[in-house]
Amino acid sequence: MKILLTGASGQLGRCIQDRLPEGWQIEALGSAQLDIGNKAQVDEIVQAYKPDAIINAGAYTAVDKAESEPEAAARVNTLGPENLALAARDVGARLIHVSTDYVFDGQGTTPYLETATTNPLGVYGKTKLDGERAVLAALPEAAVVRTAWVFSEYGSNFVKTMVNLAEKRDALGIVSDQRGCPTYAGDLANAIISLLQVQAEGGIYHYGGDREVSWFEFADEIFDVAVAAGRLAKKPTLSAVTTEQYPTPAKRPAYSVLSGEKIKALGVALSDWDSALKEIIVKF
Ligand SMILES: NC(=O)c1ccc[n+]([C@@H]2O[C@H](COP(=O)([O-])OP(=O)(O)OC[C@H]3O[C@@H](n4cnc5c(N)ncnc54)[C@H](OP(=O)(O)O)[C@@H]3O)[C@@H](O)[C@H]2O)c1
């Protein structure tokens, strides 16, 4: 299997490279080598490498900044995936594209199915939703994997932010009225590899953690794990704050639990994020 990986320096990109099955070849390109928003460059690289599958781990992920940079976000999150889908179609490659729980408005009260109505609250979610649609319109055989609350030993994420803050402060206020499922990027990488191995049919798949929490509960667990592992000397005092008390440029869904039933039916396990958290807490 020849894989072309885009966004190779991000959390997911790094985790995919760490887990590539034996015998698979990979061309792993960061944004400096392949800008997915550049159609001519995408075409040239895909035609030259002729991959069996393209995995798009590249995205404009600055959710708040996207509100003031909608064109830049759309270029990477909508035009980029479309460029990849068209190029994949030309060489007969599969495409696995990654999307987000932020395509939903968070008004749901039960885990979102792949067929649930979308209604993004901000620019990031809107550009990602447009990207999903562009991919599936150009290449219905593509798999679009929506995930949420991604963390890993790499890049920036909530786990690292919490540990870094706790090194500087004794007390922290954490949002307690947004619920979702943390997802370890390494588990997501394995799930994507599995989708290629089982030759999953085209369409949308939800993939996330096997247990839901609020950001407050997640932070609480991060600190317990960090103290137990000797990563932090002591746990900071936590207080619950509401979304209203912690305004951000982009609105976020209050409830973004994704149902993993469809992908589980293919034999793919959801992210055991508790175990992953214990493993990665000492790796950064
Ligand atoms: N992180 C989350 O909590 C979360 C939640 C839901 C869904 N997702 C989705 O999961 C996927 C992986 O996210 P992640 O957490 O691994 O993101 P990440 O760590 O922010 O990595 C994204 C990567 O995309 C690259 N990139 C930016 N512009 C690009 C371009 N024009 N061409 C090619 N690559 C470009 C970035 O490269 P540079 O660093 O060089 O700019 C970066 O390495 C994304 O599709 C994201 O939307 C993430």
Tab-separated table of C-alpha atoms and ligand atoms in Angstrom:
chain	number	residue	atom	x	y	z
A	1	MET	CA	0.000	0.000	0.000
A	2	LYS	CA	1.404	3.398	-1.040
A	3	ILE	CA	0.116	6.235	1.123
A	4	LEU	CA	0.336	9.954	0.509
A	5	LEU	CA	-0.059	11.735	3.847
A	6	THR	CA	-0.797	15.466	3.971
A	7	GLY	CA	-0.490	17.604	7.103
A	8	ALA	CA	2.309	15.275	8.189
A	9	SER	CA	3.583	17.501	11.042
A	10	GLY	CA	0.268	17.801	12.880
A	11	GLN	CA	-0.937	15.614	15.756
A	12	LEU	CA	-2.699	13.097	13.540
A	13	GLY	CA	-0.023	13.221	10.844
A	14	ARG	CA	2.712	12.339	13.331
A	15	CYS	CA	0.642	9.557	14.901
A	16	ILE	CA	-0.075	7.955	11.513
A	17	GLN	CA	3.632	7.863	10.689
A	18	ASP	CA	4.332	6.207	14.067
A	19	ARG	CA	1.792	3.446	13.358
A	20	LEU	CA	2.209	2.620	9.695
A	21	PRO	CA	1.782	-1.142	9.141
A	22	GLU	CA	4.846	-3.068	8.028
A	23	GLY	CA	5.282	-3.142	4.284
A	24	TRP	CA	3.309	0.054	3.654
A	25	GLN	CA	5.145	2.901	1.953
A	26	ILE	CA	4.471	6.484	2.851
A	27	GLU	CA	5.159	9.885	1.355
A	28	ALA	CA	4.539	12.120	4.375
A	29	LEU	CA	4.380	15.801	3.467
A	30	GLY	CA	3.996	18.794	5.750
A	31	SER	CA	2.374	22.023	4.608
A	32	ALA	CA	5.745	23.375	3.425
A	33	GLN	CA	6.115	20.491	0.962
A	34	LEU	CA	2.462	20.197	-0.037
A	35	ASP	CA	-0.022	23.023	0.394
A	36	ILE	CA	-3.347	21.279	-0.192
A	37	GLY	CA	-4.941	24.620	-1.138
A	38	ASN	CA	-2.663	24.730	-4.203
A	39	LYS	CA	-4.398	22.635	-6.872
A	40	ALA	CA	-1.471	22.588	-9.308
A	41	GLN	CA	0.869	21.352	-6.578
A	42	VAL	CA	-1.613	18.715	-5.398
A	43	ASP	CA	-2.069	17.436	-8.965
A	44	GLU	CA	1.657	17.346	-9.640
A	45	ILE	CA	2.519	15.435	-6.459
A	46	VAL	CA	-0.375	12.977	-6.712
A	47	GLN	CA	0.380	12.264	-10.386
A	48	ALA	CA	4.075	11.746	-9.643
A	49	TYR	CA	3.639	9.496	-6.589
A	50	LYS	CA	0.488	7.658	-7.739
A	51	PRO	CA	-0.607	6.589	-4.247
A	52	ASP	CA	-3.099	3.806	-3.534
A	53	ALA	CA	-4.557	6.037	-0.826
A	54	ILE	CA	-4.331	9.636	0.323
A	55	ILE	CA	-4.830	10.451	4.001
A	56	ASN	CA	-5.585	14.110	4.603
A	57	ALA	CA	-4.448	15.093	8.084
A	58	GLY	CA	-3.954	18.730	7.037
A	59	ALA	CA	-6.410	21.369	8.183
A	60	TYR	CA	-6.784	24.948	9.353
A	61	THR	CA	-7.469	24.081	13.001
A	62	ALA	CA	-7.326	27.501	14.709
A	63	VAL	CA	-11.037	27.564	15.582
A	64	ASP	CA	-11.132	31.098	17.025
A	65	LYS	CA	-8.754	32.653	14.489
A	66	ALA	CA	-10.905	31.254	11.664
A	67	GLU	CA	-13.643	33.737	12.631
A	68	SER	CA	-11.436	36.604	11.410
A	69	GLU	CA	-9.755	34.622	8.586
A	70	PRO	CA	-12.635	32.886	6.795
A	71	GLU	CA	-10.894	32.855	3.390
A	72	ALA	CA	-7.734	31.280	4.773
A	73	ALA	CA	-9.789	28.655	6.632
A	74	ALA	CA	-11.884	27.855	3.551
A	75	ARG	CA	-8.802	27.525	1.377
A	76	VAL	CA	-7.391	24.758	3.597
A	77	ASN	CA	-10.585	23.149	4.900
A	78	THR	CA	-12.793	23.269	1.797
A	79	LEU	CA	-10.680	23.846	-1.307
A	80	GLY	CA	-7.821	21.637	-0.017
A	81	PRO	CA	-9.920	18.474	0.485
A	82	GLU	CA	-11.663	19.079	-2.845
A	83	ASN	CA	-8.276	19.329	-4.600
A	84	LEU	CA	-7.228	16.047	-2.990
A	85	ALA	CA	-10.487	14.291	-3.916
A	86	LEU	CA	-10.213	15.354	-7.565
A	87	ALA	CA	-6.558	14.299	-7.730
A	88	ALA	CA	-7.354	10.961	-6.020
A	89	ARG	CA	-10.106	10.335	-8.563
A	90	ASP	CA	-7.689	10.971	-11.440
A	91	VAL	CA	-5.244	8.295	-10.271
A	92	GLY	CA	-7.807	5.866	-8.819
A	93	ALA	CA	-6.649	6.380	-5.210
A	94	ARG	CA	-8.765	6.088	-2.097
A	95	LEU	CA	-9.093	9.200	0.074
A	96	ILE	CA	-9.533	9.321	3.812
A	97	HIS	CA	-10.412	12.842	4.880
A	98	VAL	CA	-10.774	13.965	8.498
A	99	SER	CA	-13.524	16.268	9.712
A	100	THR	CA	-14.971	17.456	12.979
A	101	ASP	CA	-17.771	17.383	15.562
A	102	TYR	CA	-17.993	21.179	15.028
A	103	VAL	CA	-20.241	20.526	12.012
A	104	PHE	CA	-23.011	20.158	14.636
A	105	ASP	CA	-24.660	22.917	16.654
A	106	GLY	CA	-24.563	20.971	19.925
A	107	GLN	CA	-28.287	21.131	20.568
A	108	GLY	CA	-28.495	17.310	20.490
A	109	THR	CA	-28.904	15.275	23.673
A	110	THR	CA	-27.975	11.810	22.371
A	111	PRO	CA	-24.836	10.804	20.437
A	112	TYR	CA	-24.821	12.203	16.908
A	113	LEU	CA	-25.240	9.656	14.115
A	114	GLU	CA	-23.501	10.210	10.766
A	115	THR	CA	-26.916	11.073	9.319
A	116	ALA	CA	-27.756	13.754	11.932
A	117	THR	CA	-28.544	17.252	10.706
A	118	THR	CA	-25.494	19.505	10.582
A	119	ASN	CA	-25.526	23.166	11.549
A	120	PRO	CA	-22.065	24.550	12.286
A	121	LEU	CA	-21.848	27.448	14.730
A	122	GLY	CA	-18.686	29.037	13.357
A	123	VAL	CA	-16.380	29.515	10.395
A	124	TYR	CA	-14.163	26.515	11.203
A	125	GLY	CA	-17.136	24.115	11.358
A	126	LYS	CA	-18.700	25.628	8.249
A	127	THR	CA	-15.496	25.332	6.195
A	128	LYS	CA	-14.999	21.740	7.392
A	129	LEU	CA	-18.594	20.846	6.478
A	130	ASP	CA	-18.141	22.392	3.032
A	131	GLY	CA	-14.946	20.312	2.723
A	132	GLU	CA	-16.817	17.074	3.533
A	133	ARG	CA	-19.424	17.892	0.921
A	134	ALA	CA	-16.832	18.776	-1.718
A	135	VAL	CA	-14.960	15.515	-1.069
A	136	LEU	CA	-18.022	13.288	-1.300
A	137	ALA	CA	-19.314	15.114	-4.379
A	138	ALA	CA	-16.006	14.632	-6.222
A	139	LEU	CA	-15.299	11.128	-4.909
A	140	PRO	CA	-18.213	9.221	-3.311
A	141	GLU	CA	-15.821	6.341	-2.475
A	142	ALA	CA	-13.923	8.630	-0.083
A	143	ALA	CA	-14.248	8.070	3.666
A	144	VAL	CA	-14.829	11.181	5.764
A	145	VAL	CA	-13.945	10.567	9.408
A	146	ARG	CA	-15.421	13.061	11.860
A	147	THR	CA	-13.591	13.195	15.157
A	148	ALA	CA	-13.505	15.410	18.261
A	149	TRP	CA	-11.423	16.706	21.171
A	150	VAL	CA	-8.138	15.341	19.764
A	151	PHE	CA	-5.074	15.092	22.006
A	152	SER	CA	-1.649	13.466	21.750
A	153	GLU	CA	1.958	13.810	22.806
A	154	TYR	CA	2.442	16.063	19.730
A	155	GLY	CA	1.455	19.622	18.808
A	156	SER	CA	-0.923	21.729	20.856
A	157	ASN	CA	-3.970	20.310	22.534
A	158	PHE	CA	-6.059	20.558	25.699
A	159	VAL	CA	-4.008	18.025	27.692
A	160	LYS	CA	-0.759	19.893	27.101
A	161	THR	CA	-2.390	23.262	27.741
A	162	MET	CA	-3.756	22.059	31.092
A	163	VAL	CA	-0.423	20.623	32.251
A	164	ASN	CA	1.438	23.754	31.163
A	165	LEU	CA	-1.046	26.007	32.958
A	166	ALA	CA	-0.868	23.920	36.135
A	167	GLU	CA	2.902	24.408	36.191
A	168	LYS	CA	2.305	28.158	36.479
A	169	ARG	CA	-0.957	28.527	38.407
A	170	ASP	CA	-2.505	27.112	41.568
A	171	ALA	CA	-6.120	27.610	40.509
A	172	LEU	CA	-7.897	27.208	37.185
A	173	GLY	CA	-11.444	27.813	35.926
A	174	ILE	CA	-12.593	25.201	33.391
A	175	VAL	CA	-15.712	25.152	31.222
A	176	SER	CA	-18.170	22.599	32.568
A	177	ASP	CA	-21.167	22.993	30.248
A	178	GLN	CA	-19.655	21.570	27.056
A	179	ARG	CA	-19.619	17.781	26.724
A	180	GLY	CA	-17.779	15.576	24.270
A	181	CYS	CA	-15.500	12.560	23.909
A	182	PRO	CA	-11.735	13.053	24.032
A	183	THR	CA	-9.937	11.191	21.252
A	184	TYR	CA	-6.324	10.074	21.298
A	185	ALA	CA	-4.778	10.890	17.885
A	186	GLY	CA	-2.902	7.559	17.958
A	187	ASP	CA	-6.200	5.663	18.212
A	188	LEU	CA	-7.638	7.806	15.409
A	189	ALA	CA	-4.571	6.963	13.300
A	190	ASN	CA	-5.161	3.236	13.897
A	191	ALA	CA	-8.841	3.631	13.016
A	192	ILE	CA	-7.932	5.298	9.706
A	193	ILE	CA	-5.461	2.533	8.905
A	194	SER	CA	-8.199	-0.035	9.707
A	195	LEU	CA	-10.648	1.697	7.353
A	196	LEU	CA	-8.100	1.233	4.560
A	197	GLN	CA	-7.406	-2.387	5.547
A	198	VAL	CA	-11.091	-3.391	5.582
A	199	GLN	CA	-11.722	-1.368	2.408
A	200	ALA	CA	-14.578	0.461	4.086
A	201	GLU	CA	-17.179	1.821	1.721
A	202	GLY	CA	-17.354	5.543	1.019
A	203	GLY	CA	-19.266	7.925	3.255
A	204	ILE	CA	-19.091	9.538	6.682
A	205	TYR	CA	-17.796	7.751	9.801
A	206	HIS	CA	-17.787	9.084	13.350
A	207	TYR	CA	-14.763	8.238	15.492
A	208	GLY	CA	-14.064	9.421	19.013
A	209	GLY	CA	-13.479	8.452	22.608
A	210	ASP	CA	-15.383	5.639	24.302
A	211	ARG	CA	-16.595	7.843	27.180
A	212	GLU	CA	-18.032	11.360	27.340
A	213	VAL	CA	-16.996	14.076	29.769
A	214	SER	CA	-17.175	17.832	30.161
A	215	TRP	CA	-13.982	19.873	29.713
A	216	PHE	CA	-14.013	20.294	33.511
A	217	GLU	CA	-14.182	16.522	34.093
A	218	PHE	CA	-11.487	15.974	31.456
A	219	ALA	CA	-9.180	18.501	33.149
A	220	ASP	CA	-9.843	16.900	36.536
A	221	GLU	CA	-8.737	13.523	35.161
A	222	ILE	CA	-5.714	15.002	33.394
A	223	PHE	CA	-4.465	16.422	36.697
A	224	ASP	CA	-5.087	13.169	38.608
A	225	VAL	CA	-3.131	11.257	35.977
A	226	ALA	CA	-0.353	13.884	35.829
A	227	VAL	CA	0.111	13.882	39.625
A	228	ALA	CA	0.022	10.059	39.844
A	229	ALA	CA	2.677	9.862	37.093
A	230	GLY	CA	4.895	12.442	38.796
A	231	ARG	CA	4.408	14.808	35.852
A	232	LEU	CA	2.951	17.489	38.163
A	233	ALA	CA	3.871	18.068	41.800
A	234	LYS	CA	0.310	18.921	42.795
A	235	LYS	CA	-3.175	19.276	41.420
A	236	PRO	CA	-4.422	22.854	40.965
A	237	THR	CA	-7.701	23.935	42.516
A	238	LEU	CA	-10.379	23.701	39.856
A	239	SER	CA	-13.542	25.730	39.565
A	240	ALA	CA	-16.302	25.141	37.037
A	241	VAL	CA	-17.097	28.035	34.705
A	242	THR	CA	-19.863	28.352	32.129
A	243	THR	CA	-19.370	28.996	28.428
A	244	GLU	CA	-21.004	32.366	29.032
A	245	GLN	CA	-18.363	33.251	31.622
A	246	TYR	CA	-15.566	32.266	29.221
A	247	PRO	CA	-16.384	33.989	25.915
A	248	THR	CA	-14.385	33.023	22.811
A	249	PRO	CA	-14.569	34.449	19.252
A	250	ALA	CA	-16.013	31.165	17.927
A	251	LYS	CA	-19.101	29.553	19.434
A	252	ARG	CA	-18.644	25.900	20.321
A	253	PRO	CA	-21.252	23.119	20.487
A	254	ALA	CA	-22.490	22.410	24.026
A	255	TYR	CA	-22.910	18.718	23.251
A	256	SER	CA	-20.788	17.051	20.593
A	257	VAL	CA	-20.760	13.362	21.458
A	258	LEU	CA	-20.376	11.325	18.253
A	259	SER	CA	-21.986	7.903	17.985
A	260	GLY	CA	-19.317	5.341	17.109
A	261	GLU	CA	-21.742	2.538	16.245
A	262	LYS	CA	-21.125	2.622	12.474
A	263	ILE	CA	-17.344	2.352	12.687
A	264	LYS	CA	-17.552	-0.196	15.541
A	265	ALA	CA	-19.590	-2.454	13.241
A	266	LEU	CA	-16.464	-2.647	11.049
A	267	GLY	CA	-14.478	-4.024	13.991
A	268	VAL	CA	-12.782	-0.703	14.850
A	269	ALA	CA	-12.491	-0.017	18.589
A	270	LEU	CA	-13.270	3.506	19.824
A	271	SER	CA	-10.529	5.534	21.492
A	272	ASP	CA	-9.659	4.266	24.972
A	273	TRP	CA	-8.582	7.760	25.947
A	274	ASP	CA	-8.119	7.016	29.663
A	275	SER	CA	-5.347	4.531	28.868
A	276	ALA	CA	-3.831	6.803	26.226
A	277	LEU	CA	-3.779	9.727	28.656
A	278	LYS	CA	-1.742	7.681	31.169
A	279	GLU	CA	0.744	6.756	28.431
A	280	ILE	CA	1.274	10.185	26.886
A	281	ILE	CA	1.326	12.287	30.063
A	282	VAL	CA	5.039	11.561	30.518
A	283	LYS	CA	5.920	11.990	26.844
A	284	PHE	CA	5.903	15.780	26.566
B	1	LIG	N1	-7.534	18.948	17.224
B	1	LIG	C1	-8.816	18.693	17.480
B	1	LIG	O1	-9.274	18.792	18.617
B	1	LIG	C2	-9.730	18.239	16.374
B	1	LIG	C3	-11.080	18.049	16.660
B	1	LIG	C4	-11.931	17.621	15.640
B	1	LIG	C5	-11.424	17.387	14.363
B	1	LIG	N2	-10.105	17.617	14.116
B	1	LIG	C6	-9.610	17.369	12.759
B	1	LIG	O2	-8.629	16.353	12.821
B	1	LIG	C7	-7.659	16.560	11.793
B	1	LIG	C8	-6.273	16.525	12.380
B	1	LIG	O3	-6.170	17.552	13.363
B	1	LIG	P1	-4.863	17.749	14.247
B	1	LIG	O4	-5.316	17.912	15.639
B	1	LIG	O5	-3.842	16.719	13.906
B	1	LIG	O6	-4.419	19.183	13.697
B	1	LIG	P2	-3.040	19.955	13.854
B	1	LIG	O7	-2.177	19.305	14.858
B	1	LIG	O8	-3.411	21.388	13.971
B	1	LIG	O9	-2.377	19.703	12.431
B	1	LIG	C9	-2.901	20.231	11.277
B	1	LIG	C10	-1.806	20.230	10.254
B	1	LIG	O10	-2.333	20.748	9.024
B	1	LIG	C11	-1.305	21.441	8.409
B	1	LIG	N3	-1.766	22.384	7.410
B	1	LIG	C12	-2.225	23.659	7.603
B	1	LIG	N4	-2.454	24.252	6.428
B	1	LIG	C13	-2.143	23.326	5.479
B	1	LIG	C14	-2.137	23.360	4.062
B	1	LIG	N5	-2.508	24.459	3.368
B	1	LIG	N6	-1.712	22.258	3.394
B	1	LIG	C15	-1.320	21.160	4.076
B	1	LIG	N7	-1.306	21.073	5.403
B	1	LIG	C16	-1.709	22.149	6.090
B	1	LIG	C17	-0.571	22.143	9.527
B	1	LIG	O11	0.729	22.409	9.101
B	1	LIG	P3	1.529	23.697	9.662
B	1	LIG	O12	1.715	23.428	11.101
B	1	LIG	O13	2.774	23.681	8.870
B	1	LIG	O14	0.636	24.865	9.383
B	1	LIG	C18	-0.616	21.117	10.643
B	1	LIG	O15	0.551	20.341	10.682
B	1	LIG	C19	-8.034	17.888	11.128
B	1	LIG	O16	-8.792	17.608	9.980
B	1	LIG	C20	-8.923	18.568	12.146
B	1	LIG	O17	-9.848	19.451	11.541
B	1	LIG	C21	-9.242	18.021	15.093
